[in-house]
PDB file of C-alpha atoms and ligand atoms in Angstrom:
ATOM      1  CA  UNK A   1     -46.563 -45.846 -19.255  1.00  0.00           C
ATOM      2  CA  UNK A   2     -45.748 -42.205 -19.984  1.00  0.00           C
ATOM      3  CA  UNK A   3     -44.722 -40.161 -16.939  1.00  0.00           C
ATOM      4  CA  UNK A   4     -47.535 -37.845 -15.875  1.00  0.00           C
ATOM      5  CA  UNK A   5     -46.585 -34.260 -15.089  1.00  0.00           C
ATOM      6  CA  UNK A   6     -48.976 -31.939 -13.253  1.00  0.00           C
ATOM      7  CA  UNK A   7     -48.410 -28.366 -14.436  1.00  0.00           C
ATOM      8  CA  UNK A   8     -49.741 -25.669 -12.104  1.00  0.00           C
ATOM      9  CA  UNK A   9     -49.630 -22.455 -14.150  1.00  0.00           C
ATOM     10  CA  UNK A  10     -52.101 -19.567 -14.393  1.00  0.00           C
ATOM     11  CA  UNK A  11     -50.712 -17.972 -17.562  1.00  0.00           C
ATOM     12  CA  UNK A  12     -52.271 -19.643 -20.649  1.00  0.00           C
ATOM     13  CA  UNK A  13     -49.296 -18.777 -22.905  1.00  0.00           C
ATOM     14  CA  UNK A  14     -46.803 -20.306 -20.462  1.00  0.00           C
ATOM     15  CA  UNK A  15     -49.071 -23.341 -20.071  1.00  0.00           C
ATOM     16  CA  UNK A  16     -49.119 -23.830 -23.860  1.00  0.00           C
ATOM     17  CA  UNK A  17     -45.312 -23.640 -24.082  1.00  0.00           C
ATOM     18  CA  UNK A  18     -44.842 -26.129 -21.263  1.00  0.00           C
ATOM     19  CA  UNK A  19     -47.477 -28.441 -22.783  1.00  0.00           C
ATOM     20  CA  UNK A  20     -45.543 -28.440 -26.091  1.00  0.00           C
ATOM     21  CA  UNK A  21     -42.243 -29.169 -24.347  1.00  0.00           C
ATOM     22  CA  UNK A  22     -43.779 -32.032 -22.353  1.00  0.00           C
ATOM     23  CA  UNK A  23     -45.524 -33.513 -25.423  1.00  0.00           C
ATOM     24  CA  UNK A  24     -42.232 -33.285 -27.281  1.00  0.00           C
ATOM     25  CA  UNK A  25     -40.429 -35.221 -24.547  1.00  0.00           C
ATOM     26  CA  UNK A  26     -43.126 -37.918 -24.441  1.00  0.00           C
ATOM     27  CA  UNK A  27     -44.719 -36.952 -21.140  1.00  0.00           C
ATOM     28  CA  UNK A  28     -48.405 -36.634 -20.354  1.00  0.00           C
ATOM     29  CA  UNK A  29     -49.312 -33.117 -19.241  1.00  0.00           C
ATOM     30  CA  UNK A  30     -52.068 -32.656 -16.657  1.00  0.00           C
ATOM     31  CA  UNK A  31     -53.061 -28.994 -16.335  1.00  0.00           C
ATOM     32  CA  UNK A  32     -54.223 -26.927 -13.364  1.00  0.00           C
ATOM     33  CA  UNK A  33     -54.553 -23.130 -13.526  1.00  0.00           C
ATOM     34  CA  UNK A  34     -54.473 -22.674  -9.749  1.00  0.00           C
ATOM     35  CA  UNK A  35     -53.184 -24.417  -6.628  1.00  0.00           C
ATOM     36  CA  UNK A  36     -56.760 -24.944  -5.484  1.00  0.00           C
ATOM     37  CA  UNK A  37     -57.535 -26.805  -8.728  1.00  0.00           C
ATOM     38  CA  UNK A  38     -54.318 -28.811  -8.373  1.00  0.00           C
ATOM     39  CA  UNK A  39     -55.292 -29.966  -4.868  1.00  0.00           C
ATOM     40  CA  UNK A  40     -58.691 -31.134  -6.163  1.00  0.00           C
ATOM     41  CA  UNK A  41     -57.119 -32.939  -9.120  1.00  0.00           C
ATOM     42  CA  UNK A  42     -54.569 -34.706  -6.912  1.00  0.00           C
ATOM     43  CA  UNK A  43     -57.470 -36.366  -5.087  1.00  0.00           C
ATOM     44  CA  UNK A  44     -58.057 -38.554  -8.157  1.00  0.00           C
ATOM     45  CA  UNK A  45     -55.062 -38.036 -10.474  1.00  0.00           C
ATOM     46  CA  UNK A  46     -51.819 -39.909  -9.913  1.00  0.00           C
ATOM     47  CA  UNK A  47     -48.832 -37.839 -11.067  1.00  0.00           C
ATOM     48  CA  UNK A  48     -45.086 -38.473 -11.165  1.00  0.00           C
ATOM     49  CA  UNK A  49     -43.885 -34.873 -10.867  1.00  0.00           C
ATOM     50  CA  UNK A  50     -45.326 -31.392 -10.316  1.00  0.00           C
ATOM     51  CA  UNK A  51     -44.203 -28.232 -12.117  1.00  0.00           C
ATOM     52  CA  UNK A  52     -45.267 -25.418  -9.804  1.00  0.00           C
ATOM     53  CA  UNK A  53     -45.536 -21.807 -10.931  1.00  0.00           C
ATOM     54  CA  UNK A  54     -44.693 -19.670  -7.893  1.00  0.00           C
ATOM     55  CA  UNK A  55     -46.787 -16.619  -8.772  1.00  0.00           C
ATOM     56  CA  UNK A  56     -50.400 -17.831  -8.745  1.00  0.00           C
ATOM     57  CA  UNK A  57     -53.695 -16.138  -7.898  1.00  0.00           C
ATOM     58  CA  UNK A  58     -55.054 -17.319  -4.528  1.00  0.00           C
ATOM     59  CA  UNK A  59     -52.720 -19.837  -2.905  1.00  0.00           C
ATOM     60  CA  UNK A  60     -49.253 -19.176  -4.346  1.00  0.00           C
ATOM     61  CA  UNK A  61     -46.734 -21.812  -5.362  1.00  0.00           C
ATOM     62  CA  UNK A  62     -44.742 -21.575  -2.146  1.00  0.00           C
ATOM     63  CA  UNK A  63     -47.768 -22.092   0.100  1.00  0.00           C
ATOM     64  CA  UNK A  64     -49.050 -24.865  -2.203  1.00  0.00           C
ATOM     65  CA  UNK A  65     -45.695 -26.667  -1.939  1.00  0.00           C
ATOM     66  CA  UNK A  66     -45.679 -26.347   1.870  1.00  0.00           C
ATOM     67  CA  UNK A  67     -49.171 -27.889   2.008  1.00  0.00           C
ATOM     68  CA  UNK A  68     -48.250 -30.759  -0.316  1.00  0.00           C
ATOM     69  CA  UNK A  69     -45.117 -31.498   1.702  1.00  0.00           C
ATOM     70  CA  UNK A  70     -47.131 -31.882   4.913  1.00  0.00           C
ATOM     71  CA  UNK A  71     -49.549 -34.374   3.299  1.00  0.00           C
ATOM     72  CA  UNK A  72     -48.114 -37.926   3.415  1.00  0.00           C
ATOM     73  CA  UNK A  73     -49.861 -38.771   0.127  1.00  0.00           C
ATOM     74  CA  UNK A  74     -47.878 -36.146  -1.770  1.00  0.00           C
ATOM     75  CA  UNK A  75     -44.785 -35.608   0.357  1.00  0.00           C
ATOM     76  CA  UNK A  76     -42.536 -37.645  -1.940  1.00  0.00           C
ATOM     77  CA  UNK A  77     -43.682 -36.323  -5.339  1.00  0.00           C
ATOM     78  CA  UNK A  78     -40.881 -34.253  -6.916  1.00  0.00           C
ATOM     79  CA  UNK A  79     -41.939 -30.586  -7.115  1.00  0.00           C
ATOM     80  CA  UNK A  80     -40.053 -28.261  -9.463  1.00  0.00           C
ATOM     81  CA  UNK A  81     -40.689 -24.546  -8.955  1.00  0.00           C
ATOM     82  CA  UNK A  82     -41.035 -22.417 -12.086  1.00  0.00           C
ATOM     83  CA  UNK A  83     -40.483 -18.755 -11.366  1.00  0.00           C
ATOM     84  CA  UNK A  84     -39.580 -15.449 -12.936  1.00  0.00           C
ATOM     85  CA  UNK A  85     -38.034 -14.374  -9.660  1.00  0.00           C
ATOM     86  CA  UNK A  86     -34.373 -14.928 -10.457  1.00  0.00           C
ATOM     87  CA  UNK A  87     -33.101 -13.132  -7.380  1.00  0.00           C
ATOM     88  CA  UNK A  88     -31.042 -15.516  -5.268  1.00  0.00           C
ATOM     89  CA  UNK A  89     -32.678 -14.365  -2.038  1.00  0.00           C
ATOM     90  CA  UNK A  90     -36.078 -15.340  -3.437  1.00  0.00           C
ATOM     91  CA  UNK A  91     -34.740 -18.650  -4.751  1.00  0.00           C
ATOM     92  CA  UNK A  92     -33.642 -19.588  -1.228  1.00  0.00           C
ATOM     93  CA  UNK A  93     -37.126 -18.767   0.094  1.00  0.00           C
ATOM     94  CA  UNK A  94     -38.647 -20.952  -2.624  1.00  0.00           C
ATOM     95  CA  UNK A  95     -36.294 -23.861  -1.894  1.00  0.00           C
ATOM     96  CA  UNK A  96     -37.128 -23.590   1.824  1.00  0.00           C
ATOM     97  CA  UNK A  97     -40.759 -24.464   0.996  1.00  0.00           C
ATOM     98  CA  UNK A  98     -39.721 -27.962  -0.005  1.00  0.00           C
ATOM     99  CA  UNK A  99     -39.322 -27.859  -3.784  1.00  0.00           C
ATOM    100  CA  UNK A 100     -36.700 -30.206  -5.233  1.00  0.00           C
ATOM    101  CA  UNK A 101     -35.399 -27.704  -7.764  1.00  0.00           C
ATOM    102  CA  UNK A 102     -36.053 -24.310  -9.315  1.00  0.00           C
ATOM    103  CA  UNK A 103     -36.412 -23.423 -13.007  1.00  0.00           C
ATOM    104  CA  UNK A 104     -36.421 -19.727 -13.905  1.00  0.00           C
ATOM    105  CA  UNK A 105     -38.429 -18.026 -16.658  1.00  0.00           C
ATOM    106  CA  UNK A 106     -37.741 -17.520 -19.479  1.00  0.00           C
ATOM    107  CA  UNK A 107     -37.233 -21.280 -19.479  1.00  0.00           C
ATOM    108  CA  UNK A 108     -34.000 -22.797 -20.757  1.00  0.00           C
ATOM    109  CA  UNK A 109     -35.545 -25.861 -22.447  1.00  0.00           C
ATOM    110  CA  UNK A 110     -32.392 -28.008 -22.321  1.00  0.00           C
ATOM    111  CA  UNK A 111     -32.181 -27.493 -18.564  1.00  0.00           C
ATOM    112  CA  UNK A 112     -35.944 -28.054 -18.318  1.00  0.00           C
ATOM    113  CA  UNK A 113     -35.624 -31.538 -19.896  1.00  0.00           C
ATOM    114  CA  UNK A 114     -32.547 -32.326 -17.783  1.00  0.00           C
ATOM    115  CA  UNK A 115     -34.281 -31.447 -14.525  1.00  0.00           C
ATOM    116  CA  UNK A 116     -37.370 -33.496 -15.426  1.00  0.00           C
ATOM    117  CA  UNK A 117     -35.282 -36.531 -16.341  1.00  0.00           C
ATOM    118  CA  UNK A 118     -33.279 -36.271 -13.130  1.00  0.00           C
ATOM    119  CA  UNK A 119     -36.290 -36.245 -10.830  1.00  0.00           C
ATOM    120  CA  UNK A 120     -38.400 -38.712 -12.810  1.00  0.00           C
ATOM    121  CA  UNK A 121     -35.540 -41.257 -12.714  1.00  0.00           C
ATOM    122  CA  UNK A 122     -35.012 -40.708  -8.983  1.00  0.00           C
ATOM    123  CA  UNK A 123     -38.725 -41.273  -8.319  1.00  0.00           C
ATOM    124  CA  UNK A 124     -38.872 -44.436 -10.438  1.00  0.00           C
ATOM    125  CA  UNK A 125     -35.940 -46.103  -8.702  1.00  0.00           C
ATOM    126  CA  UNK A 126     -37.268 -45.456  -5.202  1.00  0.00           C
ATOM    127  CA  UNK A 127     -40.906 -46.118  -6.033  1.00  0.00           C
ATOM    128  CA  UNK A 128     -41.903 -43.834  -3.184  1.00  0.00           C
ATOM    129  CA  UNK A 129     -45.168 -42.495  -4.596  1.00  0.00           C
ATOM    130  CA  UNK A 130     -47.846 -44.576  -2.856  1.00  0.00           C
ATOM    131  CA  UNK A 131     -50.430 -43.501  -5.449  1.00  0.00           C
ATOM    132  CA  UNK A 132     -48.558 -44.946  -8.415  1.00  0.00           C
TER     133      UNK A 132
HETATM  134 MN1  LIG B   1     -48.124 -17.174 -12.685  1.00  0.00          MN
END
């Protein structure tokens, strides 16, 4: 079965780009335009990895990650932050919220595919997602 990636992204243009990249790599893209929507979707959608935009209206990506990490159902799903904030100070703050890795915008697509492969393989070998 194709890995399912939940993309939390409020910018439609960015969402389209990420959708193309995921389609191209043979992944299924599940879309949420806000953290609130993502939380609702996770109630019934099983996903293998989450791509989390940090700058979101309402609950931002950092707070969303903190909440997911405290919920045993989602604590082990790899979360990759996607952010335009390239400042190292900010990257540390993002990592402290519990994301596995950080991808900066504009996205380097080779690194994007590498990071996805790394965390999808790690998840598959441990089989830690109880919802799979
Ligand atoms: Mn955004």
